[in-house]
XYZ file of N, CA and C in Angstrom:
627
model
N 17.653 -13.558 -201.882
C 17.449 -12.218 -201.660
C 17.840 -11.698 -203.137
N 17.471 -10.627 -203.494
C 17.519 -9.736 -204.491
C 17.434 -8.168 -204.333
N 17.340 -7.648 -205.252
C 17.079 -6.083 -205.321
C 15.949 -5.634 -206.343
N 15.445 -4.620 -206.019
C 14.394 -3.990 -207.448
C 14.738 -2.610 -207.194
N 14.672 -1.871 -208.505
C 14.887 -0.234 -208.428
C 13.372 0.218 -207.928
N 14.069 1.355 -206.888
C 12.613 1.827 -206.472
C 11.880 3.089 -207.556
N 12.721 3.884 -208.132
C 12.091 5.081 -208.958
C 12.353 4.924 -210.149
N 13.596 4.286 -210.661
C 14.209 4.666 -212.123
C 15.091 3.579 -212.152
N 15.687 3.514 -213.531
C 16.595 2.373 -213.807
C 17.919 2.734 -213.648
N 18.382 4.011 -213.069
C 19.779 4.392 -212.938
C 20.570 3.454 -211.812
N 21.720 3.369 -212.435
C 22.576 2.281 -211.515
C 22.581 2.838 -210.043
N 22.551 4.364 -210.183
C 22.815 4.896 -208.854
C 21.681 5.174 -207.965
N 20.601 4.673 -208.499
C 19.263 4.893 -207.885
C 18.888 4.035 -206.825
N 18.064 4.435 -205.848
C 17.688 3.307 -204.710
C 17.064 2.053 -205.165
N 17.631 1.078 -204.413
C 17.113 -0.016 -204.660
C 16.588 -0.705 -203.547
N 15.521 -1.484 -203.472
C 15.036 -2.453 -202.267
C 15.064 -3.640 -202.407
N 15.106 -4.211 -201.136
C 15.608 -5.533 -201.016
C 14.179 -6.548 -200.938
N 14.280 -7.458 -202.006
C 13.387 -8.733 -201.907
C 13.723 -9.746 -201.414
N 13.442 -10.280 -200.087
C 13.333 -11.137 -199.498
C 12.584 -12.470 -199.653
N 13.015 -13.744 -199.766
C 12.223 -14.989 -199.485
C 12.487 -15.796 -198.424
N 11.557 -16.359 -197.710
C 11.805 -16.974 -196.572
C 11.472 -18.581 -196.099
N 11.860 -19.250 -195.414
C 11.759 -20.461 -195.321
C 10.233 -20.862 -195.193
N 9.403 -19.732 -194.484
C 7.944 -19.789 -194.216
C 7.027 -19.673 -195.628
N 7.868 -19.550 -196.799
C 7.215 -19.618 -198.323
C 6.753 -18.284 -198.186
N 7.397 -17.045 -197.824
C 6.847 -15.858 -197.894
C 7.799 -14.891 -198.757
N 7.379 -13.877 -199.196
C 7.957 -13.088 -200.326
C 8.002 -11.585 -199.593
N 8.799 -10.722 -199.188
C 8.557 -9.402 -198.478
C 9.422 -8.441 -199.552
N 8.971 -7.173 -199.714
C 9.978 -6.097 -200.305
C 9.851 -5.148 -199.246
N 11.531 -4.941 -198.759
C 11.678 -3.866 -197.684
C 12.063 -2.486 -198.534
N 11.694 -1.495 -197.297
C 12.301 -0.146 -197.853
C 13.680 -0.115 -198.062
N 14.377 0.997 -198.274
C 15.630 1.261 -198.396
C 16.435 1.424 -196.924
N 15.490 1.817 -195.933
C 16.032 2.020 -194.607
C 14.767 1.617 -193.850
N 14.567 0.036 -193.723
C 13.631 -0.413 -192.985
C 13.777 -0.201 -191.367
N 12.547 0.163 -190.852
C 12.417 0.318 -189.362
C 11.740 -0.867 -188.620
N 12.005 -1.757 -187.766
C 11.319 -2.519 -187.299
C 10.836 -3.753 -188.362
N 9.366 -3.816 -188.254
C 9.146 -4.999 -189.405
C 8.406 -4.070 -190.406
N 8.612 -2.679 -190.959
C 7.905 -2.450 -191.985
C 8.319 -2.810 -193.211
N 7.274 -2.962 -194.293
C 7.468 -3.611 -195.720
C 6.562 -2.621 -196.404
N 7.186 -2.620 -197.921
C 6.442 -1.877 -198.776
C 5.459 -2.276 -199.455
N 5.334 -3.376 -199.619
C 4.026 -4.185 -200.024
C 3.629 -5.317 -199.352
N 2.574 -5.835 -199.434
C 2.027 -6.662 -198.838
C 2.418 -8.025 -199.378
N 2.947 -8.747 -198.105
C 3.685 -9.962 -197.947
C 3.164 -10.919 -198.867
N 3.837 -11.621 -199.930
C 3.000 -12.776 -200.670
C 3.289 -14.254 -200.176
N 2.569 -15.210 -199.869
C 2.794 -16.549 -199.735
C 2.758 -17.108 -200.812
N 3.710 -18.029 -200.849
C 4.002 -18.932 -202.131
C 3.420 -20.338 -201.818
N 3.181 -21.119 -202.814
C 2.842 -22.405 -202.742
C 4.120 -23.603 -201.890
N 5.359 -23.216 -202.132
C 6.236 -23.908 -201.937
C 7.566 -22.769 -201.458
N 8.664 -23.141 -200.706
C 9.747 -22.402 -200.324
C 10.656 -21.864 -201.670
N 10.638 -20.339 -201.497
C 11.483 -19.930 -202.854
C 12.748 -20.074 -202.634
N 13.745 -20.450 -203.756
C 14.896 -20.820 -204.086
C 15.874 -19.860 -204.749
N 15.153 -19.362 -205.751
C 15.933 -18.160 -206.714
C 14.707 -17.028 -207.232
N 15.571 -15.994 -207.143
C 14.611 -14.888 -207.706
C 15.168 -14.179 -209.131
N 14.319 -13.636 -210.101
C 14.681 -12.948 -211.194
C 13.704 -11.847 -210.702
N 14.172 -10.398 -211.007
C 13.355 -9.500 -210.725
C 13.660 -8.314 -211.505
N 12.386 -7.875 -212.370
C 12.447 -7.103 -213.330
C 11.410 -5.795 -213.324
N 11.660 -4.517 -213.734
C 10.682 -3.446 -213.934
C 11.261 -2.564 -212.553
N 10.652 -1.618 -212.195
C 10.723 -0.453 -211.124
C 9.352 -0.827 -210.349
N 9.744 -0.401 -209.015
C 8.723 -0.816 -208.037
C 7.697 0.272 -208.068
N 7.962 1.457 -208.120
C 6.887 2.598 -208.380
C 6.105 2.699 -209.662
N 6.600 1.776 -210.485
C 5.854 1.765 -211.908
C 5.476 0.531 -212.191
N 6.007 -0.434 -212.646
C 5.507 -1.608 -212.859
C 6.849 -2.808 -212.741
N 6.344 -3.815 -211.908
C 7.256 -4.675 -211.602
C 7.037 -6.238 -211.572
N 7.751 -6.912 -211.883
C 7.502 -8.657 -211.688
C 8.801 -9.319 -211.069
N 8.239 -10.133 -210.331
C 9.302 -11.292 -209.450
C 9.061 -12.616 -209.831
N 9.928 -13.238 -210.538
C 9.928 -14.716 -210.685
C 10.697 -15.348 -209.904
N 9.777 -16.290 -209.375
C 10.412 -17.083 -207.986
C 10.647 -18.931 -208.374
N 11.986 -19.407 -208.373
C 11.934 -20.808 -208.848
C 11.714 -21.206 -207.189
N 10.567 -22.273 -207.117
C 10.652 -22.840 -205.496
C 11.225 -24.472 -205.612
N 11.319 -24.706 -204.258
C 11.942 -26.155 -204.364
C 10.802 -27.187 -204.677
N 9.856 -26.566 -205.056
C 8.955 -27.830 -205.576
C 9.117 -27.841 -207.122
N 10.029 -27.008 -207.895
C 10.554 -27.305 -209.178
C 9.523 -26.306 -209.884
N 8.650 -25.744 -209.501
C 8.125 -24.563 -210.306
C 8.649 -23.263 -210.002
N 8.063 -22.704 -211.257
C 8.317 -21.042 -211.248
C 7.243 -20.262 -210.875
N 6.961 -19.510 -210.001
C 5.702 -18.535 -209.899
C 6.257 -17.127 -210.295
N 5.026 -16.424 -210.163
C 5.355 -14.867 -210.679
C 4.555 -14.328 -209.858
N 5.233 -12.834 -209.311
C 4.479 -11.791 -208.275
C 4.637 -10.623 -209.090
N 3.472 -9.948 -209.098
C 3.698 -8.497 -209.793
C 3.066 -7.658 -209.074
N 2.888 -6.213 -209.356
C 2.057 -5.122 -208.665
C 0.887 -5.472 -208.690
N -0.049 -4.921 -207.864
C -1.205 -5.044 -207.782
C -2.006 -3.919 -208.420
N -2.917 -3.643 -208.304
C -3.724 -2.604 -209.101
C -3.789 -1.283 -208.298
N -3.361 -1.348 -206.907
C -3.251 -0.311 -206.104
C -1.837 -0.245 -205.548
N -1.022 1.241 -205.742
C 0.161 1.201 -205.188
C 0.418 0.501 -203.883
N 1.568 -0.210 -203.901
C 2.247 -0.668 -202.667
C 1.662 -2.076 -202.340
N 0.863 -2.649 -203.631
C 0.218 -4.191 -203.208
C 0.845 -5.042 -204.142
N 0.982 -6.157 -203.736
C 1.525 -7.364 -204.822
C 0.534 -8.522 -204.888
N 0.546 -9.145 -205.733
C -0.329 -10.191 -206.120
C 0.616 -11.386 -206.470
N 0.088 -12.700 -206.495
C 0.485 -13.860 -207.108
C -0.251 -14.070 -208.258
N 0.487 -14.160 -209.327
C -0.443 -14.207 -211.039
C -0.762 -15.721 -210.880
N -1.504 -15.985 -211.882
C -1.804 -17.447 -212.415
C -0.829 -17.951 -213.323
N 0.247 -17.020 -213.781
C 1.204 -17.758 -214.518
C 2.052 -18.915 -213.800
N 2.269 -20.091 -214.234
C 3.052 -21.213 -213.581
C 3.995 -21.793 -214.446
N 5.362 -21.447 -214.331
C 6.209 -22.404 -215.405
C 6.867 -23.848 -214.580
N 6.387 -25.003 -215.314
C 6.525 -26.213 -214.778
C 7.651 -26.611 -215.673
N 9.114 -26.556 -215.680
C 9.938 -27.089 -216.421
C 10.220 -28.666 -216.532
N 9.709 -29.585 -215.482
C 9.636 -30.758 -215.230
C 10.689 -31.129 -214.513
N 11.854 -30.163 -214.556
C 13.046 -30.692 -213.651
C 13.249 -29.975 -212.692
N 14.202 -29.989 -211.695
C 14.349 -29.092 -210.803
C 15.405 -27.916 -211.410
N 15.133 -26.490 -210.984
C 15.648 -25.573 -211.559
C 17.205 -25.175 -210.942
N 18.006 -25.304 -211.796
C 19.594 -24.776 -211.143
C 19.652 -23.518 -211.214
N 19.342 -22.428 -212.222
C 19.390 -21.191 -212.276
C 18.447 -20.568 -213.049
N 18.447 -19.322 -212.991
C 17.420 -18.220 -213.798
C 18.089 -16.965 -214.123
N 17.871 -16.684 -215.271
C 18.357 -15.336 -216.155
C 17.400 -14.722 -216.779
N 17.171 -13.239 -216.838
C 16.471 -12.620 -217.678
C 16.882 -11.826 -218.803
N 16.292 -12.009 -219.901
C 16.995 -11.406 -220.962
C 15.530 -10.626 -221.684
N 15.522 -9.053 -221.253
C 14.323 -8.411 -221.618
C 12.798 -9.120 -221.434
N 12.239 -9.575 -222.229
C 10.969 -10.349 -221.654
C 10.989 -11.607 -221.840
N 12.228 -12.399 -222.034
C 12.423 -13.733 -221.985
C 13.208 -14.041 -220.618
N 12.457 -15.065 -220.012
C 12.952 -15.779 -219.076
C 14.090 -17.289 -219.279
N 15.138 -17.037 -219.154
C 15.882 -18.202 -219.370
C 16.162 -19.373 -218.020
N 15.980 -20.363 -218.156
C 15.934 -21.472 -217.053
C 16.659 -22.618 -217.133
N 17.652 -22.953 -216.413
C 18.498 -23.833 -216.396
C 17.857 -25.264 -215.628
N 18.147 -26.338 -215.929
C 17.438 -27.134 -215.214
C 18.317 -28.426 -215.041
N 18.106 -29.335 -214.346
C 18.669 -30.314 -213.840
C 19.093 -31.706 -215.077
N 18.203 -31.389 -215.777
C 18.347 -32.420 -217.391
C 19.546 -31.706 -218.166
N 20.278 -31.015 -217.998
C 21.118 -30.512 -218.653
C 20.648 -29.329 -220.057
N 19.456 -28.816 -219.599
C 18.852 -27.845 -220.662
C 18.769 -26.440 -220.072
N 18.614 -25.780 -221.056
C 18.504 -24.398 -220.887
C 17.111 -23.930 -221.674
N 16.097 -23.423 -220.899
C 15.079 -23.318 -221.780
C 14.587 -21.838 -221.910
N 13.933 -21.245 -222.663
C 13.856 -19.725 -222.653
C 12.134 -19.696 -222.762
N 11.689 -18.957 -221.854
C 9.988 -19.122 -221.480
C 9.974 -17.292 -221.733
N 8.247 -17.331 -221.983
C 7.479 -15.899 -222.019
C 7.135 -15.687 -220.681
N 6.514 -14.460 -220.638
C 6.140 -14.205 -219.203
C 5.126 -14.905 -218.979
N 4.059 -15.583 -219.638
C 3.063 -16.446 -219.384
C 3.399 -17.763 -219.474
N 4.771 -18.036 -219.584
C 4.931 -19.497 -219.401
C 5.046 -20.501 -220.575
N 5.120 -19.833 -221.700
C 5.462 -20.566 -222.606
C 6.991 -20.811 -223.426
N 7.201 -21.970 -223.296
C 8.826 -22.292 -223.928
C 9.024 -22.069 -225.365
N 9.985 -21.354 -225.699
C 10.128 -20.924 -227.167
C 11.311 -21.416 -227.762
N 12.379 -21.854 -226.717
C 13.621 -22.290 -227.169
C 14.052 -23.472 -225.923
N 15.272 -24.172 -226.668
C 15.824 -25.048 -225.687
C 17.129 -25.165 -226.233
N 18.182 -25.299 -225.326
C 19.501 -25.470 -225.650
C 20.044 -26.623 -224.757
N 20.521 -27.641 -225.319
C 21.158 -28.864 -224.509
C 22.626 -28.598 -224.454
N 23.128 -29.067 -223.057
C 24.293 -28.914 -222.778
C 24.941 -30.600 -222.523
N 26.413 -30.525 -222.545
C 26.939 -31.937 -222.541
C 27.100 -32.437 -221.058
N 27.350 -31.436 -220.384
C 27.489 -31.611 -218.904
C 26.553 -30.766 -217.731
N 26.388 -31.363 -216.627
C 25.519 -30.662 -215.507
C 25.682 -28.975 -215.785
N 24.797 -28.128 -215.799
C 24.783 -27.008 -215.654
C 24.899 -26.118 -214.177
N 25.655 -25.288 -213.804
C 25.973 -24.648 -212.433
C 25.221 -23.458 -212.388
N 25.493 -22.315 -213.297
C 24.586 -21.053 -213.532
C 24.854 -20.869 -214.870
N 23.872 -19.768 -214.928
C 24.027 -18.934 -216.033
C 23.734 -17.403 -215.746
N 23.784 -16.480 -216.813
C 23.718 -15.233 -216.572
C 23.473 -14.592 -218.108
N 23.207 -13.362 -218.439
C 22.831 -12.458 -219.549
C 23.672 -11.281 -219.602
N 24.546 -11.258 -220.438
C 25.186 -10.020 -220.779
C 24.993 -9.148 -221.738
N 24.645 -7.990 -221.610
C 24.390 -6.890 -222.589
C 25.435 -6.266 -223.457
N 26.347 -6.427 -224.428
C 27.508 -6.189 -224.741
C 27.147 -4.647 -225.599
N 26.158 -4.928 -226.355
C 25.509 -3.426 -227.525
C 27.270 -3.313 -228.466
N 27.657 -4.343 -228.771
C 28.853 -4.112 -230.057
C 28.763 -4.743 -231.198
N 28.526 -4.366 -232.351
C 28.416 -5.029 -233.413
C 27.152 -5.726 -233.503
N 27.492 -6.876 -234.113
C 26.180 -7.687 -234.541
C 25.692 -8.379 -233.181
N 26.271 -8.421 -232.257
C 26.024 -9.149 -230.990
C 25.521 -8.141 -230.002
N 24.324 -8.126 -229.466
C 23.870 -7.370 -228.648
C 23.824 -7.976 -227.236
N 23.166 -8.936 -227.229
C 22.945 -9.686 -225.699
C 23.366 -11.336 -225.758
N 24.086 -11.444 -224.882
C 24.864 -12.803 -224.731
C 24.449 -13.507 -223.491
N 23.947 -15.025 -223.756
C 23.763 -15.810 -222.663
C 25.025 -16.847 -222.400
N 25.310 -16.350 -221.013
C 26.514 -17.205 -220.575
C 26.077 -18.649 -219.981
N 26.754 -19.843 -220.171
C 26.329 -21.164 -219.407
C 27.496 -21.868 -218.971
N 27.411 -21.747 -217.375
C 28.779 -22.470 -216.878
C 28.387 -23.687 -216.474
N 29.393 -24.889 -216.924
C 28.965 -26.017 -216.858
C 30.157 -26.703 -215.741
N 29.569 -27.869 -214.932
C 30.269 -28.301 -213.952
C 31.865 -28.541 -214.161
N 32.078 -28.624 -215.734
C 33.551 -29.180 -216.088
C 34.463 -27.688 -215.945
N 33.613 -26.403 -215.655
C 34.426 -25.228 -215.691
C 34.428 -24.370 -217.242
N 33.741 -25.274 -218.231
C 33.639 -24.498 -219.470
C 32.467 -23.682 -219.283
N 32.594 -22.619 -219.811
C 31.607 -21.317 -220.163
C 31.084 -21.251 -221.563
N 30.015 -21.582 -222.046
C 29.503 -21.343 -223.163
C 28.854 -20.265 -223.338
N 29.031 -19.406 -224.510
C 28.174 -18.004 -225.011
C 27.464 -18.431 -226.102
N 26.236 -17.950 -226.018
C 25.339 -18.085 -226.778
C 24.543 -16.771 -227.563
N 24.420 -16.573 -228.437
C 23.614 -15.147 -228.964
C 22.466 -15.516 -230.052
N 21.276 -15.431 -229.974
C 20.246 -15.782 -230.678
C 19.834 -17.321 -230.960
N 20.671 -18.101 -230.088
C 20.224 -19.612 -229.790
C 21.472 -20.408 -230.422
N 22.610 -19.593 -230.618
C 23.890 -19.937 -231.571
C 25.096 -19.853 -230.452
N 25.905 -20.965 -230.446
C 26.955 -21.148 -229.516
C 27.954 -20.223 -230.520
N 28.688 -18.948 -229.940
C 29.505 -18.339 -230.529
C 30.955 -18.389 -229.863
N 30.969 -18.889 -228.622
C 32.577 -18.876 -228.169
C 32.385 -19.733 -226.884
N 33.448 -20.286 -226.330
C 33.380 -20.865 -225.063
C 35.123 -20.863 -224.706
N 35.076 -20.971 -223.354
C 36.362 -20.917 -222.494
C 36.281 -21.724 -221.273
N 37.464 -22.037 -220.677
C 37.389 -22.874 -219.384
C 37.968 -22.244 -218.314
N 37.570 -22.406 -217.386
C 37.990 -21.670 -216.134
C 38.232 -22.623 -214.957
N 38.876 -22.278 -213.960
C 38.852 -23.270 -212.820
C 37.454 -23.619 -212.342
N 37.269 -25.024 -211.957
C 35.944 -25.387 -211.529
C 36.220 -26.056 -210.030
N 35.015 -25.689 -209.406
C 33.698 -25.629 -209.730
C 33.342 -23.851 -209.942
N 32.530 -23.672 -210.708
C 32.122 -22.115 -210.774
C 30.697 -21.938 -209.721
N 30.767 -21.163 -208.965
C 29.543 -20.865 -207.968
C 28.773 -19.884 -208.228
N 29.336 -18.669 -208.959
C 28.303 -17.803 -209.187
C 29.091 -16.870 -210.386
N 28.076 -16.672 -211.620
C 28.606 -15.244 -212.369
C 27.959 -14.261 -212.408
N 28.574 -12.963 -212.551
C 27.786 -11.675 -212.704
C 28.440 -10.782 -213.785
N 27.677 -9.922 -214.523
C 28.494 -9.217 -215.891
C 27.664 -7.723 -215.139
N 28.671 -6.949 -215.951
C 28.316 -5.289 -215.954
C 29.695 -4.380 -215.636
N 29.343 -3.317 -215.293
C 30.261 -2.255 -215.180
C 31.682 -2.880 -213.811
N 32.631 -2.556 -214.367
C 33.642 -3.154 -213.462
C 34.643 -1.737 -213.460
N 34.948 -0.891 -212.497
C 36.035 0.019 -212.774
C 35.315 0.880 -214.041
N 36.379 1.342 -214.739
C 35.996 1.804 -216.157
C 35.771 0.911 -217.194
N 35.794 -0.399 -217.038
C 35.311 -1.228 -217.702
C 33.701 -1.563 -217.977
N 33.037 -1.372 -219.326
C 31.665 -1.574 -219.492
C 31.182 -2.853 -219.430
N 32.021 -3.917 -220.019
C 31.570 -5.090 -220.194
C 32.621 -5.963 -219.530
N 32.236 -6.492 -218.179
C 33.084 -7.180 -217.581
C 32.339 -8.353 -216.738
N 32.839 -9.597 -216.838
C 32.402 -10.711 -216.204
C 33.271 -11.432 -215.018
N 32.608 -11.432 -214.037
C 33.276 -11.893 -212.618
C 32.694 -13.148 -212.181
N 33.573 -14.063 -212.116
C 33.287 -15.749 -211.800
C 33.931 -15.817 -210.419
N 32.979 -16.459 -209.551
C 33.150 -16.794 -208.472
C 33.438 -18.155 -208.418
N 34.725 -18.630 -207.746
C 34.991 -20.095 -207.936
C 34.489 -20.935 -206.417
N 34.044 -22.109 -206.423
C 33.549 -22.479 -205.039
C 34.538 -23.249 -204.312
N 35.620 -23.910 -204.613
C 36.472 -24.329 -204.167
C 37.741 -23.437 -203.496
N 38.159 -22.552 -204.269
C 39.583 -21.804 -203.757
C 38.835 -20.671 -203.361
N 37.637 -20.159 -203.457
C 36.781 -18.835 -203.120
C 37.612 -17.639 -203.970
N 38.051 -17.932 -205.191
C 38.983 -16.975 -205.847
C 38.075 -16.271 -206.841
N 38.235 -15.450 -207.493
C 37.649 -14.377 -208.515
C 38.359 -14.661 -209.464
N 37.654 -14.754 -210.743
C 38.262 -14.588 -212.236
C 37.427 -13.248 -212.697
N 38.133 -12.470 -213.136
C 37.553 -11.066 -213.746
C 37.891 -11.102 -215.209
N 36.938 -11.218 -216.461
C 37.506 -11.277 -217.445
C 36.909 -9.937 -218.217
N 37.602 -9.093 -219.097
C 37.137 -7.934 -219.551
C 36.949 -8.217 -221.128
């Protein structure tokens, strides 16, 4: 599951739920669903969806990148008529099973089981590749807008090391309790740049500001 902004990009704006099912379907649900009501026609994928990356605004223009269990990444976008969705012909095949997805502006970062993180365009062309020394468990993108560093890619490894990259260059790394289950960045209270890490074994949270 994931969410998509309905009308605007405001953090307090209405979000819609995007759901992928074992029957290879993707649904977009209204903020207050009644019965089986959906906002866009359901899309059937060639395989079972595993991970989403959602971008855009539902009432304007949007796109959903879906990593499926067949190892490929498919793209769903809004149709020509409002309230419709179409499966595009763009398919990304990284060559290995997808571990994690993250979006940076018009770039899609894809982490795979061969210990690499590749960047892809919307049309599926790979533009960059980062090699890691250990298995990758999660990736995410943080927007700092501070000094010369605006956007940072964070890569969590199975050893508990978290590496930070800016413009393809490693700028910092630190180690936390392993295993890392998930990461998220954004506002936390009054702090504008927070990183929240979920640990798999202890179920604890690490919050870094």
